[in-house]
Short mmCIF file of C-alpha atoms in Angstrom, two decimals:
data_model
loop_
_atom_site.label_atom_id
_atom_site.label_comp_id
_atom_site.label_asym_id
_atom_site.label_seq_id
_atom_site.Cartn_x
_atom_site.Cartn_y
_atom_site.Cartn_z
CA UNK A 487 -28.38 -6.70 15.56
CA UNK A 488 -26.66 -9.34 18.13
CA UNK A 489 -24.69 -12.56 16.39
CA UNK A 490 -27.39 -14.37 19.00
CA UNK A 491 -30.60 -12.66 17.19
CA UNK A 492 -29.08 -13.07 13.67
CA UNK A 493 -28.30 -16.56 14.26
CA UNK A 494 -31.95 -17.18 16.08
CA UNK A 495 -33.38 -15.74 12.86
CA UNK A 496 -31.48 -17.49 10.60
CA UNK A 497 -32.34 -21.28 12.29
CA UNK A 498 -35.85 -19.94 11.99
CA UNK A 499 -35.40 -18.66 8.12
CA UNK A 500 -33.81 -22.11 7.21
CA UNK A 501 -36.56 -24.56 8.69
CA UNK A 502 -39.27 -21.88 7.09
CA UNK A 503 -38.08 -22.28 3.72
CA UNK A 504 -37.34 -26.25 4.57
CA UNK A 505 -40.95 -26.73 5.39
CA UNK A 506 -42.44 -24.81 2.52
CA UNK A 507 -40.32 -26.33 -0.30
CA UNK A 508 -38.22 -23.55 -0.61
CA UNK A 509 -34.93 -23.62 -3.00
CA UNK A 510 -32.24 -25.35 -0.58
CA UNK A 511 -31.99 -28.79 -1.74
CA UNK A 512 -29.49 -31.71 0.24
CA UNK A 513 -26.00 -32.37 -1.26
CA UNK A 514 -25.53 -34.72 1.62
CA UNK A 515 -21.84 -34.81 3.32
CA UNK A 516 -19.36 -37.56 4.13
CA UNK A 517 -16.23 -37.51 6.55
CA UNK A 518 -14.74 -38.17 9.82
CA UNK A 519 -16.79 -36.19 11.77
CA UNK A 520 -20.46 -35.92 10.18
CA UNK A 521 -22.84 -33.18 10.71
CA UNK A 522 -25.92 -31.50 8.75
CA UNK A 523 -26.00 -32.14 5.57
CA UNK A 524 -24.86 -28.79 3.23
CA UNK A 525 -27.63 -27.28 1.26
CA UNK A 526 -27.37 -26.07 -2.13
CA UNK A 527 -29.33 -23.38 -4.59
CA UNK A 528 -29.22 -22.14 -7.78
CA UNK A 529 -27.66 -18.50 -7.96
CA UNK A 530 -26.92 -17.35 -11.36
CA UNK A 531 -24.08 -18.45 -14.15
CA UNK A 532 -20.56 -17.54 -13.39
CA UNK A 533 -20.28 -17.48 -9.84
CA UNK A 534 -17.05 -16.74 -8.75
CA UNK A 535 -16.18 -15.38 -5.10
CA UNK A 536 -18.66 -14.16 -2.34
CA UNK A 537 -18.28 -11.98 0.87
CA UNK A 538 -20.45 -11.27 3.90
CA UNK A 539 -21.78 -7.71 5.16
CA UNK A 540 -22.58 -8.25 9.13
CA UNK A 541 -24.45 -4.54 9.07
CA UNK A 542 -26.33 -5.70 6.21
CA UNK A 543 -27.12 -9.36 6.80
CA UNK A 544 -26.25 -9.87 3.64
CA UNK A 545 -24.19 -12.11 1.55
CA UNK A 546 -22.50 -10.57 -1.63
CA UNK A 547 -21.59 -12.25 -4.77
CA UNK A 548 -19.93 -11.38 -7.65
CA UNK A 549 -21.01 -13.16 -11.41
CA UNK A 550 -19.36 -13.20 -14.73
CA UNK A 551 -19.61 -15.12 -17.87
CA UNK A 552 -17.41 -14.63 -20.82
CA UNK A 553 -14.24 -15.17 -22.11
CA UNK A 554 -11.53 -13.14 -24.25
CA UNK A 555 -11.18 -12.20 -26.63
CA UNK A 556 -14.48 -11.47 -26.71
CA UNK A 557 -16.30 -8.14 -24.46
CA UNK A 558 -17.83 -9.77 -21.50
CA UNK A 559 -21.32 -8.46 -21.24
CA UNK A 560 -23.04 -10.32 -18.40
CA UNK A 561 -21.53 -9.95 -15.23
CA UNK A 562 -23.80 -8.99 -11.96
CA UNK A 563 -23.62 -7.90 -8.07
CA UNK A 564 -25.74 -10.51 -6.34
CA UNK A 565 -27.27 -9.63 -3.45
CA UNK A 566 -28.31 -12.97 -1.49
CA UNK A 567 -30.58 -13.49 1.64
CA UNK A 568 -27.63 -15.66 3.72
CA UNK A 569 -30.43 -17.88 5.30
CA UNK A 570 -32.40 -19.22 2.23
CA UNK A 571 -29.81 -18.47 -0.27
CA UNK A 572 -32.17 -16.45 -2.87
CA UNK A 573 -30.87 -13.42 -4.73
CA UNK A 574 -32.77 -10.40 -3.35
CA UNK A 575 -31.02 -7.98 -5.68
CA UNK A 576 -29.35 -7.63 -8.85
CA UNK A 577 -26.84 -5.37 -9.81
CA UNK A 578 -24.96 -4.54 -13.47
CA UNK A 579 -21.33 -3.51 -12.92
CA UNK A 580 -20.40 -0.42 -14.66
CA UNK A 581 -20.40 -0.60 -18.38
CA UNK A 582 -19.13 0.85 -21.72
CA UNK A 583 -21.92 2.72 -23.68
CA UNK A 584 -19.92 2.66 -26.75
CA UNK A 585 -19.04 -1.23 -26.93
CA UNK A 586 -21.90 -2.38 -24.16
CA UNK A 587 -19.35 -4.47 -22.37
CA UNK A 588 -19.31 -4.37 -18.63
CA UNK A 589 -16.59 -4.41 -16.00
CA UNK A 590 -16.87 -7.93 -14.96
CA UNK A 591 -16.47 -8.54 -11.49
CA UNK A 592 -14.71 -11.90 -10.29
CA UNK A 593 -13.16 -10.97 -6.70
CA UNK A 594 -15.49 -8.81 -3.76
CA UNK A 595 -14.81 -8.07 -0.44
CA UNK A 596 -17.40 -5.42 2.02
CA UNK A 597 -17.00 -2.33 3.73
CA UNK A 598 -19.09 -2.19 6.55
CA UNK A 599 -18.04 0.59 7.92
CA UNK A 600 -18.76 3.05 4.94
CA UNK A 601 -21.36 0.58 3.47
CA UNK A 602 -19.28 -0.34 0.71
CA UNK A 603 -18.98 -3.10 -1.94
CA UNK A 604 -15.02 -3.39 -3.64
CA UNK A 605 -14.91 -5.86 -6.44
CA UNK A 606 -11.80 -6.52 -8.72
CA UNK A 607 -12.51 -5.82 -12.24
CA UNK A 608 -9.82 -8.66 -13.51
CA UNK A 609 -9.94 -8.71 -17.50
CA UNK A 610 -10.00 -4.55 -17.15
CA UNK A 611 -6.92 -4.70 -14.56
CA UNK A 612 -8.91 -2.28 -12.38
CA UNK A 613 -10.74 -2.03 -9.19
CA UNK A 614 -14.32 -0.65 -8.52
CA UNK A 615 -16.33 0.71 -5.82
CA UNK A 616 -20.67 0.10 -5.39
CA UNK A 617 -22.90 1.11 -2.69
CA UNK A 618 -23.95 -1.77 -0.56
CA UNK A 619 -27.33 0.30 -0.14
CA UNK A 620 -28.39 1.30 -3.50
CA UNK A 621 -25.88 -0.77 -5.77
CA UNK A 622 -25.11 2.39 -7.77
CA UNK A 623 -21.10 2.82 -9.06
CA UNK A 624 -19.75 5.39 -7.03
CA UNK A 625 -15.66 4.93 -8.44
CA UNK A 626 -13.14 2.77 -10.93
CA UNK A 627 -9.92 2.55 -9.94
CA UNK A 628 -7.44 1.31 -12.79
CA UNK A 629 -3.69 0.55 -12.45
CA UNK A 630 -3.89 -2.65 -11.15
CA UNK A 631 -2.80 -5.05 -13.49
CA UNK A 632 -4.95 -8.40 -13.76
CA UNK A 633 -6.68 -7.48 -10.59
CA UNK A 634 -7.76 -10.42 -8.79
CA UNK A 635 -8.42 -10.60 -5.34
CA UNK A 636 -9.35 -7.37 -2.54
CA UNK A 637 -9.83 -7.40 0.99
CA UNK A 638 -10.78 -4.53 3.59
CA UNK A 639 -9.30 -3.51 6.54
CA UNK A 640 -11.38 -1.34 8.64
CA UNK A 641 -9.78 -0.04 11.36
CA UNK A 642 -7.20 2.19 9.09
CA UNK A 643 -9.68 2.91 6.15
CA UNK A 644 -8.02 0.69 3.57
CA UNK A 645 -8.62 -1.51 0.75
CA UNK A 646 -5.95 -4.00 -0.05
CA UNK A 647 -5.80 -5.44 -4.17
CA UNK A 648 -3.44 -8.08 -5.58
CA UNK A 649 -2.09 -7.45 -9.37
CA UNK A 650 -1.41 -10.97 -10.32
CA UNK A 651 -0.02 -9.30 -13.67
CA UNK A 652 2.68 -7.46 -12.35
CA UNK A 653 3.56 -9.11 -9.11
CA UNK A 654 2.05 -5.91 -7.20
CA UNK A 655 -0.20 -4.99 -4.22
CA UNK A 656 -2.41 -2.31 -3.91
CA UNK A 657 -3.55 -0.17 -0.81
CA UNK A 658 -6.70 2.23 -1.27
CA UNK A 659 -8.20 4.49 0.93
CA UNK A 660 -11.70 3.19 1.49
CA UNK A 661 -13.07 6.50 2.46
CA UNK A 662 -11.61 8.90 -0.77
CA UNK A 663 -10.42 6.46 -2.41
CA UNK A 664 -7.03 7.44 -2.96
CA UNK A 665 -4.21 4.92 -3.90
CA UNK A 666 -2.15 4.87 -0.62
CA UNK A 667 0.52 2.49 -0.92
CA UNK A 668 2.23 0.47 -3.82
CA UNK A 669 4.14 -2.44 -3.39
CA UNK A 670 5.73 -4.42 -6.15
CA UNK A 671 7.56 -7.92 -5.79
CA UNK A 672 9.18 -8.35 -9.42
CA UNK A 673 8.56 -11.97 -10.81
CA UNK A 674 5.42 -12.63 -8.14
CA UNK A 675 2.22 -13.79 -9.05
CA UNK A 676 -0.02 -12.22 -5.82
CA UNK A 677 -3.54 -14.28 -5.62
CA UNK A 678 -5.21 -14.38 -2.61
CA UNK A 679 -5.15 -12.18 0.08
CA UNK A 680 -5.58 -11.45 4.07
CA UNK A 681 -5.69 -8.72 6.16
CA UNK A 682 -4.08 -8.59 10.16
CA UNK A 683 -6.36 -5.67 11.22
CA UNK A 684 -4.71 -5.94 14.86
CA UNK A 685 -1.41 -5.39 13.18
CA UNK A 686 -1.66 -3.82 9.35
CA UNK A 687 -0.53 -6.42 7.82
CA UNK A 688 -1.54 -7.62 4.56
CA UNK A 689 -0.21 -11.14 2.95
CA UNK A 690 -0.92 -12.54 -0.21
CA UNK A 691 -0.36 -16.14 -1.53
CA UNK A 692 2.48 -16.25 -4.24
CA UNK A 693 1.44 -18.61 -6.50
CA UNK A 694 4.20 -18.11 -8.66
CA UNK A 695 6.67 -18.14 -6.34
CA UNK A 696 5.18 -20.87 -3.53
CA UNK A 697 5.33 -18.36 -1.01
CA UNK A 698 3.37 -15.86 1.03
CA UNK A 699 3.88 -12.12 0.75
CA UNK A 700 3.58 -10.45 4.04
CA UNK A 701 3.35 -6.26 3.64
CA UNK A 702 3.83 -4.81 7.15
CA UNK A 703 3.57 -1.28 8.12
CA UNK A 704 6.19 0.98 8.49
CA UNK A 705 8.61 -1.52 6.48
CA UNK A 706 9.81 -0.47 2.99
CA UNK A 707 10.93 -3.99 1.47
CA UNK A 708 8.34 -7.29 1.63
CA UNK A 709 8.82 -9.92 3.92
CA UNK A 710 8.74 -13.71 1.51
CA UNK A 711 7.72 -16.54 3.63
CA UNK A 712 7.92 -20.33 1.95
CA UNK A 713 4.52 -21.93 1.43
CA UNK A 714 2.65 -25.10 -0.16
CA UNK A 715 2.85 -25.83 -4.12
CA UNK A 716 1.24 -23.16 -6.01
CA UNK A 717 -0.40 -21.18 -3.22
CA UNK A 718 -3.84 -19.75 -4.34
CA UNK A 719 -5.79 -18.27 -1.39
CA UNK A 720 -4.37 -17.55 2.26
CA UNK A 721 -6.21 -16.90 5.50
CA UNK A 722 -5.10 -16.03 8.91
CA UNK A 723 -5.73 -17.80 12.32
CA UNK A 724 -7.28 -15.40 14.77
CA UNK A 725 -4.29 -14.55 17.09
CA UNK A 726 -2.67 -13.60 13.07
CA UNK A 727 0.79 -15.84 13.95
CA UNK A 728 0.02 -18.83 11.95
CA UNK A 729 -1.46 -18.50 8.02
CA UNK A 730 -2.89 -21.19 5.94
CA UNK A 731 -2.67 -21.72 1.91
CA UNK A 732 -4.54 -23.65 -0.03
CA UNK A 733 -1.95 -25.28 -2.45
CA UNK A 734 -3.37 -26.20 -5.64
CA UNK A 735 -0.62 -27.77 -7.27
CA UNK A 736 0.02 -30.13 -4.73
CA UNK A 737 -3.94 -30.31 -3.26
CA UNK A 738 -2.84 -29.12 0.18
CA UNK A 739 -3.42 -26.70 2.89
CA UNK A 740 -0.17 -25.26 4.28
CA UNK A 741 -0.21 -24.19 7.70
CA UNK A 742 2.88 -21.32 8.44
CA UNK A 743 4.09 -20.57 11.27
CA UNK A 744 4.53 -16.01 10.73
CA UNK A 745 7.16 -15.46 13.70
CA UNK A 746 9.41 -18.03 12.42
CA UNK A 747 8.63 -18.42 8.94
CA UNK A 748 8.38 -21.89 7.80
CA UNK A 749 5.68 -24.54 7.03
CA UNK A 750 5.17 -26.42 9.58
CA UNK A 751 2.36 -28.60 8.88
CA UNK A 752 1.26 -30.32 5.25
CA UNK A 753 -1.85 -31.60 5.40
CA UNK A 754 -3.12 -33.29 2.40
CA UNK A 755 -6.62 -31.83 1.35
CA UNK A 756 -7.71 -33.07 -2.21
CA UNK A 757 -7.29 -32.44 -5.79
CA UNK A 758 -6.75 -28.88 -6.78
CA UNK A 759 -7.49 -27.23 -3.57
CA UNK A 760 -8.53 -23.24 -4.53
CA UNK A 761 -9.66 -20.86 -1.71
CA UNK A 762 -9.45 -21.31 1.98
CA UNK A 763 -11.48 -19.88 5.18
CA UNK A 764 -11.09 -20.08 9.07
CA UNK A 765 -13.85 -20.68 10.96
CA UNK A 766 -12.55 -18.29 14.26
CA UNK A 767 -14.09 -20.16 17.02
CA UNK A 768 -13.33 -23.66 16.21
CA UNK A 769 -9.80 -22.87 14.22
CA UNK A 770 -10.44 -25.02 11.74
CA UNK A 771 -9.59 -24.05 8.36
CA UNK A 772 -12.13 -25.17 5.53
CA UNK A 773 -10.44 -26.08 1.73
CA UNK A 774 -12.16 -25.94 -1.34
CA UNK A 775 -10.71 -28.36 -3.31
CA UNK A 776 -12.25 -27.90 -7.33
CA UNK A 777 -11.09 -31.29 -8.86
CA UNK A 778 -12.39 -33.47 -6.13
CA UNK A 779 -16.12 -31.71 -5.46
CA UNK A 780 -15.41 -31.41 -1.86
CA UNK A 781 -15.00 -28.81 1.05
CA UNK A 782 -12.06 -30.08 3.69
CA UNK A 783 -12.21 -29.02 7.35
CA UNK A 784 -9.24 -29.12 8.82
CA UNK A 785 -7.82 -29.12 12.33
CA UNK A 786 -4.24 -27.43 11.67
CA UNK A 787 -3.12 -27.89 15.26
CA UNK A 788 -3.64 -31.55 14.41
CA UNK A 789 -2.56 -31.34 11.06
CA UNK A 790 -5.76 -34.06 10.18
CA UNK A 791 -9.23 -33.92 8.12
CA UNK A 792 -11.98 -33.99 10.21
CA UNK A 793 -15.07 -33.60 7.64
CA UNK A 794 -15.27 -33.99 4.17
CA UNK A 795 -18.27 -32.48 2.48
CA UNK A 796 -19.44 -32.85 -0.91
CA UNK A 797 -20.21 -29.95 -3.39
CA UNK A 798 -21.93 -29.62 -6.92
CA UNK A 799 -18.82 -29.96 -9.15
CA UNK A 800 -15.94 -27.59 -9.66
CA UNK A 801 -16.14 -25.68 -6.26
CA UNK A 802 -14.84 -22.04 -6.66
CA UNK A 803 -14.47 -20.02 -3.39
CA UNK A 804 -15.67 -20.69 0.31
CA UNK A 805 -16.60 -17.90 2.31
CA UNK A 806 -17.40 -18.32 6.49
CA UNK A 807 -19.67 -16.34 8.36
CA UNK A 808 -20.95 -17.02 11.95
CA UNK A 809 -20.22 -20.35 11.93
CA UNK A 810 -21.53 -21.21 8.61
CA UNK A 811 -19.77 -21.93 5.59
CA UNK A 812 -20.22 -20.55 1.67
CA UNK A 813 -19.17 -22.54 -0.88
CA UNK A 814 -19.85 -21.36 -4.79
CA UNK A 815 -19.45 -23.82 -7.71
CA UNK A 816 -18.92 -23.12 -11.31
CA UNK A 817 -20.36 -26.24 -12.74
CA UNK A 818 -23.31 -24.63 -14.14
CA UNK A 819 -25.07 -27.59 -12.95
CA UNK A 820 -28.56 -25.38 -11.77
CA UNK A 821 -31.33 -24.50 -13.77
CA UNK A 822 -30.50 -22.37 -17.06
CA UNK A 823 -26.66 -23.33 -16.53
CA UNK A 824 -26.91 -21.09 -13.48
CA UNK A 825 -24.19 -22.47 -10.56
CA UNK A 826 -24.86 -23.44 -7.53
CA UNK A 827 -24.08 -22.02 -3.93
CA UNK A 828 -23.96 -24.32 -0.97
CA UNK A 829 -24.04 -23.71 2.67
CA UNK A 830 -23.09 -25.77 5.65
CA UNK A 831 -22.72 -25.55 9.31
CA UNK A 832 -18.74 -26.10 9.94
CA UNK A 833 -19.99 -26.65 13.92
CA UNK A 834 -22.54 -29.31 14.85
#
């Protein structure tokens, strides 16, 4: 399907479920450049990072409640219409016949391209495999040590993880999926990750060591590049020479120049900013910042905010898609303690 039918759909799907009541409800927004207000809808409890399939139209999210020491035992694979935002299937992760506790997902990233669903499998320092089709567990890959984030790149069949336990990264082969490549930076703390598919290469955000982590290939030793204060999350801008952080420590968003490895813009975003996203057509990069409720958009070429929008409390991870933006909370704020996902056009 064409990005100009999906999108024609998905204007229709919106003012549909608008008109009849359905379960988007305003959040309202507030900034220097205003726009429609963001949307939000009750999902399920634990919400933690999401991830859009273009061959599906679908938007995938992953769910887990439960802390140690105790066996988590209600974690889910969320299947959610992208328009209306209501969960059209439900998935249990693999699970443990003996003790009935699951393999909680927290991080998720798609494979298109074999119809695949990755998910890190964090308190079980593993990584596992679903099909987007049927949701059935097809593979559980362990060895990666406090698993946390996993991203996809396509074009050479592989799955990237970051080991925040052991200061390690991951490569998989998303086809048989074979570990391909190890790489281990001793005293790193690898978070978030991002994927050059033109060139191969993979960087994480340090957050241990306030850097980036850049993997190229055909190069045995890691490339360290300085970042922000306590970089969690890093995305790429679409030509892949400049990356952005989003700094929690310091509630920033870090934009690095790749050629000549430095920060060269600081650009103050709010308190305890988490996960960032690019919107590719505009370049802006959009900041989730979990201690002030808001989503920052922010021109890195002016190094400025230009829209500020509000979210349900303690925003988790924002995901963009075509021009719209996915932001879920853990505030359990929704009905049933469920949390709450919100959507927003970054363009007017």
């Amino acid at each position: 399907m064409s990005s100009t039918i999906r999108r024609a759909r998905r204007t229709t799907a919106i003012a549909v479920s608008l008109a009849a009541g359905g379960a988007l409800a305003s959040t309202g927004s507030a900034g220097a450049t205003t726009g429609s207000p963001a949307a939000s809808a009750p999902i399920a409890p634990g919400l933690y990072q999401s991830a859009y399939s273009d061959r599906n139209n679908a938007l995938w999210v992953a769910s887990s409640v439960g802390r140690p020491p105790a066996p988590v035992t209600e974690s889910r694979l969320l299947k959610v219409d992208p328009d209306t935002l209501r969960v059209e299937k439900s998935y249990a992760p693999a699970a443990d016949a003996a003790t009935g506790a699951v393999q909680s997902v927290y991080g998720i990233a798609v494979d298109d391209e074999h119809n695949t669903l990755w998910t890190t499998n964090t308190r079980d320092n593993s990584v596992s495999v679903y099909s987007q089709r049927t949701g059935r567990h097809l593979a559980t890959l362990p060895g990666v040590h406090h698993s946390r984030e996993i991203v996809v790149d396509e074009r050479r069949d592989l799955v990237w993880a970051s080991a925040f336990g052991d200061g390690t990264l991951v490569a998989f082969d998303s086809g048989t999926f074979e570990e391909k490549r190890r790489v281990t930076v001793p005293g790193a703390g690898p978070t978030g990750l991002a994927v050059n598919e033109r060139t191969g290469s993979v960087y994480a955000a340090d957050h241990t060591g306030d850097r980036i982590i850049e993997v190229s290939r055909g190069t045995g030793s890691p490339r360290l590049i300085p970042a922000g204060d306590g970089p969690l999350s890093v995305a790429l801008s679409k030509n892949g020479r400049t990356a952005y952080t989003g700094d929690q420590t310091s509630g920033t968003v870090s934009v690095v120049d790749l050629r000549r490895g430095a920060v060269t813009r600081s650009v103050a975003s709010g308190g305890g900013t988490k996960s960032v996203a690019v919107d590719h057509r505009s370049g802006h990069v959009l900041a989730v910042n979990r201690l002030s409720a808001t989503v920052t958009v922010v021109d890195p070429r002016k190094g400025a905010v230009v829209k500020t929008v509000a979210t349900p409390s303690l925003p988790n991870h924002v995901h963009v898609a075509e021009g719209t933006a996915y932001v879920v909370d853990k505030s359990a704020s929704g009905p049933a303690g469920d949390d709450l996902m919100t959507r927003f056009r970054v363009r007017r």
